[in-house]
Structure formats: C-alpha cells, structure tokens
Amino acid sequence: MPLTSQDAGWRRMTCNPMRPSIWFILAGNAVIPTIDAACRVASEQGVPLLISGGIGHSTTFLYAAIARHPRYNRIPTTGRAEAAILADIAREVWSIPPERILVEDQSTNCGENARFSWERIKQTGLTPERVLVVQDPTMQRRTMATFAHVCRDEPAAPLFISHPGLTPVLQNSDNGLTFSGGHEGLWPVERYVSLLLGELPRLWDDINGYGPAGRGFIAHVDFPAEVQAAWRILREDAILTEALESRSLI
C-alpha cells in the first residue's frame, strides 16, 4: 500500500531523534475511563495514537456510552466505525493534532485489532521501540496475547506493553456489589462479572481455548492456580449463575 499523506506526517514527526519512540494503540471499546486514559496520556506526552476498530458485535455499546457522556455526546456515532468515533474524540475533545492520530477502521474483533494495527504500523515505514496497548480491561490479557501471536515471527516487532487505563475493583455495599471509586463509564456489574467468567476459557491453552493447543488465535497464557480456582468457584456458584442467566448474560 502506498504511503499516505498522513503516514508521511507521522514519519516526519516520529523521526525526531529527541522524541522517544513510544506509541499508543487504543483498541475500540465502550469503557469510557479507558478511552479517557489513552487520550489523556497521548495528549500530555505528545506521542502518536493509533486507534483500531471497525464495526463489530459490541459497537452498539460504544454508541450508547457516547450518547450518555456529557462531553462526548456531540460526536456522531450511528453507522460509524469505532475508530472514527474515537478519533473524533481525540481531536475535538482532547485536542490531539490530526497528524498524531492514525486510524485503522476495518477490524471487527480482537484478532483483527492486533493484526490490522501491526500492518498499519508497518505501512508508515516506522518501527517504534515500545507500544502501549489500551483496551477494555476485561479483554486486556487476550489482546496482549493476540499481539504476541501476530508478531511472533516479526524481527522488528516493538515491545508491546499492557496499559488498560484502569483496574476495576469490586466492593460490597448496602446495594450489593459496586465498583470502588464509582461506576461512571463502566459496565453494569452483572455484565462485568459475565465478561470475566466468559473470558478465562478463551485464554486457556487447551482444545477449547484460543491458545496454540486450541484455535491458535493467541500466544500461550500461563494461569496461576489460584486464578483457575477462583474462576471455578464463581462459575459454580448457583446464586450468581441464576442472577446472570436471568439477565441473559451467560
């Protein structure tokens, strides 16, 4: 693919020897604090921001999150790729210059986020030393394993660093489980728990998982025994299962 004018602008900017070779990749998602974190750091540190995401099965969650947000709700969403929406937010709300934003708007899943983002980086002719990857925290581990898989045979691949933007913490309250520090821009608690329970089996490296021994989508992921034990306890809890099933979440 020929070098675009945007790619040329990136090359002029990032080849400055005084600028560290660090980029951000923001994978499309609907978790507002994660989006904020990526845009804030990219804006403050003046680093390139590659935004990845087309239209997938979870894009409507982003549309809804943007519609509820007091600053972002002026950004048009319907029928648009996730990367296009997030690029508008980066430019119009966080004042990130267009020449520091690169858009990949064709990916529809986690695997394509990684593969298409890496291809987009290579199209610029630049090789960053480090890339901080920002994703929905429930998908962060899988996303990192996907980048490792995609770039396993790439001698010039950068160091991909996990940077989810926030670490959700649940706490008990008079109203049941809530997020510590507030829930603005986060999932409903039930959806968060459901996503976690569904995510771990994808990460397992067995015949049913996404690892090399299974579907071959991601690199091998090591699991501490206590994590597997905690997953089994939650998955076998009758009250939790009933609550999630009643909301069609599992």
Coordinates of N, CA and C in Angstrom, one line a residue:
M1 N 0.9 -1.2 0.0 CA 0.0 0.0 0.0 C 0.9 1.2 0.0
P2 N 0.6 2.2 -0.8 CA 1.4 3.4 -0.9 C 1.4 4.3 0.4
L3 N 2.4 5.0 0.6 CA 2.4 5.9 1.8 C 1.5 7.0 1.6
T4 N 0.6 7.2 2.6 CA -0.4 8.3 2.5 C 0.2 9.6 3.1
S5 N -0.5 10.7 2.9 CA 0.0 12.0 3.4 C 0.0 11.9 4.9
Q6 N -1.0 11.2 5.5 CA -1.0 11.1 7.0 C 0.2 10.3 7.5
D7 N 0.5 9.2 6.8 CA 1.7 8.4 7.1 C 3.0 9.2 7.0
A8 N 3.1 10.0 6.0 CA 4.2 10.9 5.8 C 4.4 11.9 6.9
G9 N 3.2 12.4 7.4 CA 3.3 13.3 8.5 C 3.8 12.6 9.8
W10 N 3.3 11.4 10.0 CA 3.8 10.6 11.1 C 5.3 10.4 11.0
R11 N 5.8 10.1 9.8 CA 7.2 9.8 9.7 C 8.0 11.0 10.0
R12 N 7.6 12.2 9.5 CA 8.4 13.4 9.8 C 8.4 13.7 11.3
M13 N 7.2 13.5 12.0 CA 7.1 13.8 13.4 C 7.9 12.8 14.3
T14 N 7.7 11.5 14.0 CA 8.3 10.5 14.9 C 9.8 10.2 14.7
C15 N 10.3 10.7 13.5 CA 11.7 10.5 13.3 C 12.6 11.6 14.0
N16 N 12.0 12.5 14.7 CA 12.7 13.4 15.5 C 13.5 12.7 16.6
P17 N 14.9 12.8 16.5 CA 15.7 12.0 17.4 C 15.5 12.3 18.9
M18 N 15.0 13.5 19.2 CA 14.8 13.9 20.5 C 13.5 13.3 21.1
R19 N 12.6 12.7 20.3 CA 11.4 12.2 20.8 C 11.5 10.7 21.0
P20 N 11.1 10.2 22.2 CA 11.1 8.7 22.4 C 10.2 8.0 21.5
S21 N 10.7 6.8 21.1 CA 9.9 6.0 20.1 C 8.9 5.2 20.8
I22 N 7.8 5.9 21.3 CA 6.7 5.2 22.0 C 5.4 5.6 21.4
W23 N 4.6 4.6 21.1 CA 3.3 4.9 20.5 C 2.2 4.3 21.5
F24 N 1.0 4.8 21.2 CA -0.2 4.2 21.9 C -1.0 3.5 20.9
I25 N -1.6 2.4 21.2 CA -2.7 1.8 20.4 C -3.9 1.8 21.3
L26 N -5.0 2.4 20.9 CA -6.3 2.3 21.6 C -7.2 1.4 20.8
A27 N -7.5 0.3 21.3 CA -8.4 -0.6 20.6 C -9.9 -0.2 21.0
G28 N -10.7 -0.2 20.0 CA -12.1 0.2 20.2 C -12.8 -0.5 21.3
N29 N -13.4 0.2 22.2 CA -14.2 -0.4 23.3 C -15.1 0.6 23.8
A30 N -16.0 0.3 24.8 CA -17.0 1.2 25.3 C -16.8 1.6 26.7
V31 N -15.6 1.4 27.2 CA -15.2 1.7 28.6 C -14.6 3.1 28.6
I32 N -15.4 4.1 29.0 CA -15.0 5.5 28.9 C -13.7 5.8 29.7
P33 N -13.5 5.3 30.9 CA -12.2 5.7 31.6 C -11.0 5.1 30.8
T34 N -11.2 4.0 30.1 CA -10.1 3.5 29.3 C -9.8 4.5 28.1
I35 N -10.9 4.9 27.5 CA -10.7 5.9 26.4 C -10.1 7.2 26.9
D36 N -10.6 7.6 28.0 CA -10.0 8.9 28.6 C -8.5 8.7 28.9
A37 N -8.1 7.6 29.5 CA -6.7 7.3 29.8 C -5.8 7.4 28.6
A38 N -6.2 6.7 27.5 CA -5.4 6.7 26.3 C -5.3 8.1 25.8
C39 N -6.4 8.8 25.7 CA -6.3 10.2 25.1 C -5.6 11.1 26.0
R40 N -5.7 11.0 27.3 CA -5.1 11.9 28.2 C -3.5 11.8 28.1
V41 N -3.0 10.5 28.1 CA -1.6 10.3 28.1 C -1.0 10.7 26.7
A42 N -1.8 10.4 25.6 CA -1.3 10.7 24.3 C -1.2 12.2 24.1
S43 N -2.2 12.9 24.7 CA -2.2 14.4 24.6 C -1.1 15.0 25.5
E44 N -0.9 14.5 26.7 CA 0.0 15.1 27.6 C 1.5 14.8 27.2
Q45 N 1.7 13.6 26.7 CA 3.1 13.3 26.3 C 3.4 13.5 24.9
G46 N 2.5 13.8 24.1 CA 2.8 14.1 22.7 C 3.2 12.9 21.9
V47 N 2.6 11.8 22.2 CA 3.0 10.5 21.5 C 2.0 10.2 20.4
P48 N 2.3 9.5 19.4 CA 1.4 9.0 18.4 C 0.3 8.1 19.0
L49 N -0.9 8.2 18.4 CA -2.0 7.4 18.9 C -2.6 6.7 17.7
L50 N -2.5 5.4 17.7 CA -3.2 4.6 16.6 C -4.5 4.0 17.2
I51 N -5.6 4.3 16.6 CA -6.9 3.9 17.1 C -7.4 2.8 16.1
S52 N -7.8 1.7 16.7 CA -8.2 0.5 15.9 C -9.6 0.1 16.3
G53 N -10.4 -0.2 15.2 CA -11.8 -0.7 15.5 C -12.7 -0.3 14.4
G54 N -13.3 -1.3 13.8 CA -14.4 -1.1 12.8 C -15.7 -1.1 13.4
I55 N -16.6 -1.9 12.8 CA -18.0 -2.1 13.4 C -18.1 -3.6 13.7
G56 N -18.3 -3.9 15.0 CA -18.3 -5.3 15.4 C -19.6 -5.6 16.3
H57 N -19.6 -6.7 16.9 CA -20.8 -7.1 17.7 C -21.0 -6.2 18.9
S58 N -20.0 -5.5 19.4 CA -20.1 -4.7 20.6 C -20.1 -3.2 20.3
T59 N -20.2 -2.8 19.1 CA -20.1 -1.4 18.7 C -21.3 -0.6 19.3
T60 N -22.4 -1.2 19.3 CA -23.6 -0.5 19.9 C -23.4 -0.1 21.3
F61 N -22.6 -0.8 22.1 CA -22.3 -0.4 23.4 C -21.5 0.9 23.4
L62 N -20.6 1.1 22.5 CA -19.9 2.3 22.4 C -20.8 3.5 22.0
Y63 N -21.7 3.2 21.0 CA -22.7 4.2 20.7 C -23.5 4.7 21.9
A64 N -23.9 3.7 22.7 CA -24.7 4.1 23.9 C -23.9 4.8 24.9
A65 N -22.6 4.4 25.1 CA -21.7 5.1 26.1 C -21.5 6.5 25.7
I66 N -21.3 6.8 24.4 CA -21.0 8.1 23.9 C -22.3 9.0 24.1
A67 N -23.4 8.4 23.8 CA -24.7 9.2 23.9 C -24.9 9.6 25.4
R68 N -24.5 8.9 26.3 CA -24.7 9.2 27.7 C -23.6 10.2 28.3
H69 N -22.5 10.4 27.6 CA -21.4 11.1 28.1 C -21.6 12.6 27.9
P70 N -21.4 13.5 28.9 CA -21.7 14.9 28.8 C -20.8 15.6 27.9
R71 N -19.6 15.2 27.6 CA -18.7 15.9 26.7 C -18.7 15.2 25.3
Y72 N -18.9 13.9 25.3 CA -18.7 13.2 24.0 C -20.0 13.0 23.2
N73 N -21.1 13.4 23.8 CA -22.4 13.1 23.2 C -22.7 13.9 21.9
R74 N -21.8 14.9 21.6 CA -22.0 15.6 20.4 C -21.3 15.0 19.2
I75 N -20.5 13.9 19.5 CA -19.9 13.2 18.4 C -20.8 12.2 17.7
P76 N -21.0 12.3 16.4 CA -21.9 11.4 15.7 C -21.4 9.9 15.8
T77 N -22.4 9.0 16.0 CA -22.0 7.6 16.2 C -22.6 6.6 15.2
T78 N -23.9 6.8 15.0 CA -24.7 5.7 14.3 C -24.1 5.4 12.9
G79 N -23.8 4.1 12.7 CA -23.3 3.6 11.4 C -21.8 3.9 11.2
R80 N -21.1 4.4 12.2 CA -19.7 4.7 12.1 C -18.8 3.7 12.8
A81 N -17.6 3.6 12.3 CA -16.6 2.7 12.9 C -16.2 3.2 14.2
E82 N -15.8 2.3 15.1 CA -15.4 2.7 16.4 C -14.2 3.6 16.4
A83 N -13.2 3.3 15.5 CA -12.0 4.1 15.4 C -12.3 5.5 14.9
A84 N -13.3 5.7 14.0 CA -13.7 7.0 13.6 C -14.2 7.8 14.7
I85 N -15.1 7.2 15.5 CA -15.7 7.9 16.7 C -14.6 8.3 17.7
L86 N -13.7 7.4 18.0 CA -12.7 7.7 19.0 C -11.7 8.7 18.5
A87 N -11.4 8.7 17.2 CA -10.5 9.7 16.6 C -11.1 11.1 16.7
D88 N -12.4 11.2 16.5 CA -13.1 12.5 16.7 C -13.0 13.0 18.1
I89 N -13.1 12.0 19.1 CA -13.0 12.4 20.5 C -11.5 12.9 20.8
A90 N -10.6 12.1 20.2 CA -9.2 12.5 20.4 C -8.9 13.9 19.9
R91 N -9.4 14.2 18.7 CA -9.1 15.5 18.1 C -9.9 16.6 18.7
E92 N -11.3 16.4 18.8 CA -12.2 17.5 19.2 C -12.2 17.8 20.7
V93 N -12.1 16.7 21.5 CA -12.2 16.9 23.0 C -10.8 17.0 23.6
W94 N -9.9 16.2 23.2 CA -8.6 16.1 23.8 C -7.5 16.9 23.0
S95 N -7.9 17.5 22.0 CA -7.0 18.4 21.2 C -5.7 17.8 20.7
I96 N -5.8 16.5 20.4 CA -4.6 15.8 19.8 C -4.6 16.1 18.4
P97 N -3.5 16.6 17.9 CA -3.4 17.0 16.5 C -3.6 15.9 15.5
P98 N -4.3 16.1 14.4 CA -4.6 15.1 13.5 C -3.4 14.3 13.0
E99 N -2.3 15.0 12.9 CA -1.1 14.3 12.4 C -0.5 13.3 13.4
R100 N -1.0 13.3 14.6 CA -0.5 12.4 15.6 C -1.5 11.2 15.8
I101 N -2.6 11.2 15.0 CA -3.6 10.1 15.1 C -3.6 9.3 13.8
L102 N -3.5 8.0 14.0 CA -3.6 7.1 12.9 C -4.8 6.2 13.1
V103 N -5.6 6.0 12.1 CA -6.9 5.2 12.2 C -6.8 3.9 11.4
E104 N -7.3 2.9 12.1 CA -7.5 1.6 11.5 C -8.9 1.2 11.7
D105 N -9.8 1.3 10.7 CA -11.2 1.2 10.9 C -11.9 0.0 10.3
Q106 N -11.1 -1.1 10.0 CA -11.7 -2.3 9.4 C -11.8 -3.5 10.3
S107 N -11.1 -3.5 11.4 CA -11.1 -4.7 12.3 C -12.5 -4.8 13.0
T108 N -12.9 -6.1 13.1 CA -14.2 -6.4 13.8 C -14.1 -7.3 15.0
N109 N -12.8 -7.6 15.4 CA -12.7 -8.4 16.6 C -11.2 -8.2 17.1
C110 N -11.0 -8.9 18.2 CA -9.7 -8.7 18.9 C -8.5 -9.1 18.0
G111 N -8.6 -10.2 17.3 CA -7.6 -10.7 16.5 C -7.2 -9.7 15.4
E112 N -8.3 -9.2 14.8 CA -8.1 -8.2 13.7 C -7.5 -6.9 14.2
N113 N -7.9 -6.5 15.4 CA -7.4 -5.3 16.1 C -5.8 -5.4 16.1
A114 N -5.3 -6.5 16.5 CA -3.9 -6.7 16.6 C -3.2 -6.8 15.2
R115 N -3.8 -7.6 14.3 CA -3.2 -7.9 13.0 C -3.3 -6.6 12.1
F116 N -4.4 -6.0 12.1 CA -4.5 -4.8 11.3 C -3.7 -3.6 11.8
S117 N -3.6 -3.5 13.1 CA -2.9 -2.4 13.7 C -1.4 -2.6 13.4
W118 N -0.9 -3.8 13.5 CA 0.5 -4.1 13.2 C 0.8 -3.8 11.7
E119 N -0.1 -4.2 10.8 CA 0.0 -3.9 9.4 C 0.0 -2.4 9.2
R120 N -0.8 -1.7 9.9 CA -0.9 -0.2 9.8 C 0.4 0.4 10.2
I121 N 1.0 0.0 11.3 CA 2.3 0.5 11.7 C 3.3 0.3 10.6
K122 N 3.4 -0.9 10.1 CA 4.4 -1.2 9.1 C 4.2 -0.4 7.8
Q123 N 3.0 0.0 7.5 CA 2.7 0.8 6.3 C 3.3 2.2 6.5
T124 N 3.5 2.7 7.7 CA 4.1 4.0 7.9 C 5.6 4.0 7.6
G125 N 6.2 2.8 7.6 CA 7.7 2.7 7.4 C 8.5 3.0 8.7
L126 N 7.8 3.1 9.8 CA 8.4 3.4 11.1 C 8.4 2.2 12.0
T127 N 9.4 2.1 12.9 CA 9.4 1.0 13.8 C 9.5 1.5 15.3
P128 N 8.4 1.7 16.0 CA 8.5 2.2 17.3 C 9.2 1.1 18.2
E129 N 9.9 1.6 19.3 CA 10.5 0.7 20.2 C 9.5 0.0 21.2
R130 N 8.6 0.8 21.6 CA 7.6 0.4 22.5 C 6.2 0.9 22.1
V131 N 5.2 0.0 22.3 CA 3.8 0.4 22.0 C 3.0 0.0 23.3
L132 N 2.3 1.0 23.8 CA 1.4 0.8 24.9 C 0.0 0.5 24.4
V133 N -0.5 -0.6 24.8 CA -1.8 -1.1 24.3 C -2.9 -0.9 25.3
V134 N -4.0 -0.2 24.9 CA -5.1 0.2 25.7 C -6.3 -0.5 25.2
Q135 N -7.0 -1.2 26.1 CA -8.2 -2.0 25.7 C -9.2 -2.1 26.8
D136 N -10.4 -2.5 26.6 CA -11.3 -2.8 27.6 C -10.6 -3.7 28.6
P137 N -10.5 -3.4 29.9 CA -9.7 -4.2 30.8 C -10.1 -5.7 30.9
T138 N -11.4 -6.0 30.6 CA -11.7 -7.4 30.6 C -11.1 -8.2 29.4
M139 N -10.7 -7.5 28.4 CA -10.1 -8.1 27.2 C -8.6 -7.8 27.1
Q140 N -8.0 -7.1 28.1 CA -6.6 -6.7 28.0 C -5.7 -7.8 27.9
R141 N -5.8 -8.9 28.7 CA -4.9 -10.0 28.7 C -5.0 -10.7 27.3
R142 N -6.2 -10.9 26.8 CA -6.3 -11.6 25.5 C -5.7 -10.7 24.4
T143 N -5.9 -9.4 24.5 CA -5.3 -8.5 23.4 C -3.8 -8.6 23.4
M144 N -3.2 -8.6 24.6 CA -1.7 -8.7 24.6 C -1.3 -10.0 24.1
A145 N -2.0 -11.1 24.4 CA -1.6 -12.4 23.9 C -1.8 -12.5 22.3
T146 N -2.8 -11.7 21.9 CA -3.0 -11.7 20.4 C -1.9 -10.9 19.7
F147 N -1.5 -9.8 20.2 CA -0.3 -9.1 19.6 C 0.9 -10.0 19.6
A148 N 1.1 -10.7 20.7 CA 2.3 -11.6 20.8 C 2.2 -12.7 19.7
H149 N 1.0 -13.2 19.5 CA 0.8 -14.2 18.4 C 1.0 -13.6 17.0
V150 N 0.5 -12.5 16.8 CA 0.6 -11.8 15.5 C 2.0 -11.5 15.1
C151 N 2.8 -11.0 16.1 CA 4.1 -10.6 15.9 C 5.2 -11.6 16.2
R152 N 4.8 -12.8 16.4 CA 5.8 -13.9 16.9 C 7.0 -14.1 16.0
D153 N 6.8 -13.9 14.7 CA 7.9 -14.1 13.7 C 8.4 -12.8 13.1
E154 N 8.0 -11.6 13.7 CA 8.4 -10.3 13.2 C 9.7 -9.9 13.9
P155 N 10.8 -9.8 13.2 CA 12.1 -9.5 13.9 C 12.1 -8.0 14.4
A156 N 11.3 -7.2 13.7 CA 11.3 -5.7 14.1 C 10.2 -5.3 15.0
A157 N 9.5 -6.3 15.5 CA 8.3 -6.0 16.4 C 8.7 -5.2 17.6
P158 N 7.9 -4.2 18.0 CA 8.2 -3.5 19.2 C 7.9 -4.3 20.4
L159 N 8.2 -3.7 21.6 CA 7.8 -4.3 22.9 C 6.4 -3.8 23.1
F160 N 5.4 -4.7 23.2 CA 4.0 -4.3 23.5 C 3.8 -4.3 25.0
I161 N 3.3 -3.2 25.5 CA 3.2 -3.0 27.0 C 1.7 -2.9 27.3
S162 N 1.2 -3.6 28.2 CA -0.2 -3.6 28.6 C -0.4 -2.3 29.5
H163 N -1.5 -1.5 29.0 CA -1.8 -0.3 29.7 C -3.3 -0.1 29.7
P164 N -4.1 -0.8 30.5 CA -5.5 -0.8 30.4 C -6.2 0.5 30.8
G165 N -5.5 1.4 31.5 CA -6.0 2.7 31.9 C -6.7 2.7 33.2
L166 N -7.3 1.5 33.6 CA -7.8 1.4 34.9 C -7.9 -0.1 35.3
T167 N -7.9 -0.3 36.6 CA -8.1 -1.7 37.1 C -9.3 -1.7 37.9
P168 N -10.4 -2.3 37.4 CA -11.7 -2.3 38.1 C -11.6 -3.1 39.5
V169 N -12.1 -2.6 40.5 CA -12.2 -3.3 41.8 C -13.6 -3.3 42.3
L170 N -14.1 -4.5 42.6 CA -15.5 -4.6 43.2 C -15.4 -4.5 44.7
Q171 N -16.5 -4.0 45.3 CA -16.6 -4.0 46.7 C -18.1 -4.2 47.1
N172 N -18.3 -4.7 48.3 CA -19.6 -4.9 48.8 C -20.1 -3.6 49.4
S173 N -21.4 -3.4 49.2 CA -22.1 -2.2 49.7 C -23.5 -2.5 50.1
D174 N -24.2 -1.5 50.7 CA -25.6 -1.8 51.1 C -26.5 -2.1 49.9
N175 N -26.0 -1.8 48.7 CA -26.8 -2.1 47.5 C -26.2 -3.2 46.7
G176 N -25.4 -4.1 47.4 CA -24.8 -5.2 46.7 C -23.4 -4.8 46.1
L177 N -22.9 -5.6 45.2 CA -21.6 -5.3 44.6 C -21.6 -4.0 43.8
T178 N -20.6 -3.2 44.0 CA -20.4 -2.0 43.3 C -18.9 -1.8 42.9
F179 N -18.6 -0.9 42.0 CA -17.2 -0.6 41.7 C -16.7 0.4 42.7
S180 N -15.5 0.1 43.2 CA -14.8 1.0 44.1 C -14.4 2.3 43.3
G181 N -14.7 3.4 43.9 CA -14.4 4.7 43.2 C -15.4 5.2 42.2
G182 N -16.6 4.5 42.1 CA -17.6 4.9 41.2 C -17.7 4.1 40.0
H183 N -18.8 4.3 39.2 CA -19.0 3.4 38.1 C -19.2 4.2 36.8
E184 N -18.9 5.5 36.8 CA -19.2 6.3 35.6 C -18.4 5.7 34.4
G185 N -19.1 5.5 33.3 CA -18.5 5.0 32.1 C -18.1 3.5 32.1
L186 N -18.5 2.8 33.2 CA -18.1 1.4 33.3 C -19.3 0.5 32.9
W187 N -19.1 -0.8 32.9 CA -20.2 -1.7 32.6 C -21.1 -1.8 33.8
P188 N -22.3 -2.3 33.6 CA -23.1 -2.7 34.8 C -22.3 -3.9 35.5
V189 N -22.4 -4.0 36.8 CA -21.6 -5.0 37.5 C -21.9 -6.4 37.0
E190 N -23.2 -6.7 36.7 CA -23.5 -8.0 36.2 C -22.8 -8.3 34.9
R191 N -22.8 -7.4 34.0 CA -22.1 -7.6 32.7 C -20.6 -7.7 32.9
Y192 N -20.1 -7.0 33.8 CA -18.6 -7.1 34.1 C -18.3 -8.5 34.5
V193 N -19.0 -9.0 35.5 CA -18.8 -10.4 36.0 C -19.0 -11.4 34.9
S194 N -20.0 -11.2 34.1 CA -20.3 -12.2 33.0 C -19.1 -12.2 32.0
L195 N -18.6 -11.0 31.7 CA -17.5 -10.9 30.7 C -16.2 -11.6 31.3
L196 N -16.0 -11.4 32.6 CA -14.8 -12.1 33.2 C -15.0 -13.6 33.1
L197 N -16.1 -14.1 33.5 CA -16.4 -15.5 33.5 C -16.2 -16.1 32.1
G198 N -16.6 -15.4 31.1 CA -16.5 -15.9 29.7 C -15.2 -15.7 29.1
E199 N -14.4 -14.8 29.7 CA -13.1 -14.5 29.1 C -12.0 -15.6 29.4
L200 N -12.0 -16.1 30.6 CA -11.0 -17.0 31.0 C -10.9 -18.3 30.2
P201 N -12.0 -18.9 29.9 CA -11.9 -20.1 29.0 C -11.3 -19.8 27.6
R202 N -11.5 -18.6 27.1 CA -10.9 -18.2 25.8 C -9.3 -18.2 26.0
L203 N -8.9 -17.8 27.1 CA -7.4 -17.7 27.3 C -6.7 -19.0 27.6
W204 N -7.5 -20.0 28.0 CA -6.8 -21.3 28.3 C -6.2 -21.9 27.1
D205 N -5.1 -22.5 27.2 CA -4.4 -23.2 26.1 C -4.8 -24.7 26.1
D206 N -6.0 -24.9 25.8 CA -6.5 -26.3 25.6 C -7.3 -26.4 24.3
I207 N -7.9 -27.5 24.1 CA -8.5 -27.8 22.8 C -9.7 -26.8 22.6
N208 N -10.3 -26.3 23.7 CA -11.4 -25.4 23.5 C -11.0 -23.9 23.6
G209 N -9.8 -23.6 23.9 CA -9.4 -22.2 24.1 C -8.8 -21.6 22.8
Y210 N -8.3 -20.4 23.0 CA -7.8 -19.7 21.8 C -6.3 -19.8 21.7
G211 N -5.6 -20.5 22.6 CA -4.2 -20.7 22.5 C -3.7 -21.6 21.5
P212 N -2.3 -21.9 21.4 CA -1.8 -22.8 20.4 C -2.3 -24.2 20.4
A213 N -2.7 -24.7 21.5 CA -3.3 -26.0 21.6 C -4.7 -26.1 21.2
G214 N -5.4 -24.9 21.0 CA -6.8 -24.9 20.6 C -6.9 -24.2 19.2
R215 N -7.5 -23.0 19.2 CA -7.9 -22.4 18.0 C -6.7 -21.6 17.3
G216 N -5.6 -21.4 18.1 CA -4.5 -20.8 17.6 C -4.6 -19.3 17.3
F217 N -5.4 -18.6 18.1 CA -5.6 -17.2 17.9 C -4.6 -16.3 18.7
I218 N -4.1 -16.9 19.8 CA -3.3 -16.1 20.8 C -2.1 -16.9 21.2
A219 N -1.1 -16.2 21.8 CA 0.0 -16.9 22.3 C -0.4 -17.6 23.6
H220 N 0.5 -18.5 24.1 CA 0.2 -19.3 25.3 C 0.1 -18.3 26.5
V221 N -0.8 -18.5 27.4 CA -1.0 -17.7 28.6 C -0.9 -18.6 29.8
D222 N 0.0 -18.3 30.7 CA 0.1 -19.1 32.0 C -0.9 -18.6 33.0
F223 N -1.6 -19.5 33.6 CA -2.6 -19.2 34.6 C -2.1 -19.7 36.0
P224 N -2.1 -18.8 37.0 CA -1.8 -19.2 38.4 C -3.0 -20.1 38.8
A225 N -2.6 -21.1 39.7 CA -3.6 -22.0 40.1 C -4.8 -21.3 40.9
E226 N -4.4 -20.2 41.6 CA -5.5 -19.5 42.4 C -6.5 -18.8 41.5
V227 N -6.0 -18.4 40.3 CA -7.0 -17.8 39.4 C -7.9 -18.8 38.8
Q228 N -7.4 -20.0 38.5 CA -8.3 -21.0 38.0 C -9.3 -21.4 39.1
A229 N -8.8 -21.5 40.3 CA -9.7 -21.9 41.4 C -10.8 -20.9 41.6
A230 N -10.4 -19.6 41.6 CA -11.4 -18.5 41.8 C -12.5 -18.6 40.7
W231 N -12.0 -18.8 39.4 CA -13.0 -18.9 38.3 C -14.0 -20.1 38.5
R232 N -13.5 -21.2 39.0 CA -14.4 -22.4 39.2 C -15.4 -22.1 40.3
I233 N -14.9 -21.4 41.4 CA -15.8 -21.0 42.5 C -17.0 -20.2 42.0
L234 N -16.6 -19.1 41.2 CA -17.6 -18.2 40.7 C -18.5 -18.9 39.7
R235 N -17.9 -19.7 38.8 CA -18.8 -20.4 37.8 C -19.7 -21.4 38.3
E236 N -19.4 -22.0 39.5 CA -20.2 -23.0 40.1 C -21.1 -22.4 41.1
D237 N -21.1 -21.1 41.4 CA -22.0 -20.5 42.4 C -23.4 -20.5 41.8
A238 N -24.3 -21.1 42.4 CA -25.7 -21.2 41.9 C -26.4 -19.9 41.9
I239 N -26.2 -19.1 43.0 CA -26.9 -17.8 43.0 C -26.4 -16.9 42.0
L240 N -25.1 -16.8 41.8 CA -24.5 -16.0 40.8 C -25.0 -16.4 39.4
T241 N -24.9 -17.7 39.1 CA -25.3 -18.2 37.8 C -26.8 -17.9 37.5
E242 N -27.6 -18.0 38.5 CA -29.0 -17.7 38.3 C -29.2 -16.2 38.0
A243 N -28.5 -15.4 38.8 CA -28.6 -13.9 38.5 C -28.2 -13.5 37.1
L244 N -27.1 -14.1 36.6 CA -26.6 -13.8 35.3 C -27.5 -14.4 34.2
E245 N -28.0 -15.6 34.4 CA -28.9 -16.2 33.5 C -30.2 -15.4 33.3
S246 N -30.7 -14.9 34.5 CA -31.9 -14.1 34.4 C -31.8 -12.9 33.6
R247 N -30.6 -12.4 33.4 CA -30.3 -11.2 32.7 C -29.8 -11.5 31.3
S248 N -29.8 -12.8 30.9 CA -29.4 -13.3 29.6 C -27.9 -12.9 29.4
L249 N -27.1 -13.0 30.5 CA -25.7 -12.6 30.4 C -24.8 -13.8 30.3
I250 N -25.3 -15.0 30.5 CA -24.4 -16.2 30.2 C -25.3 -17.2 29.5

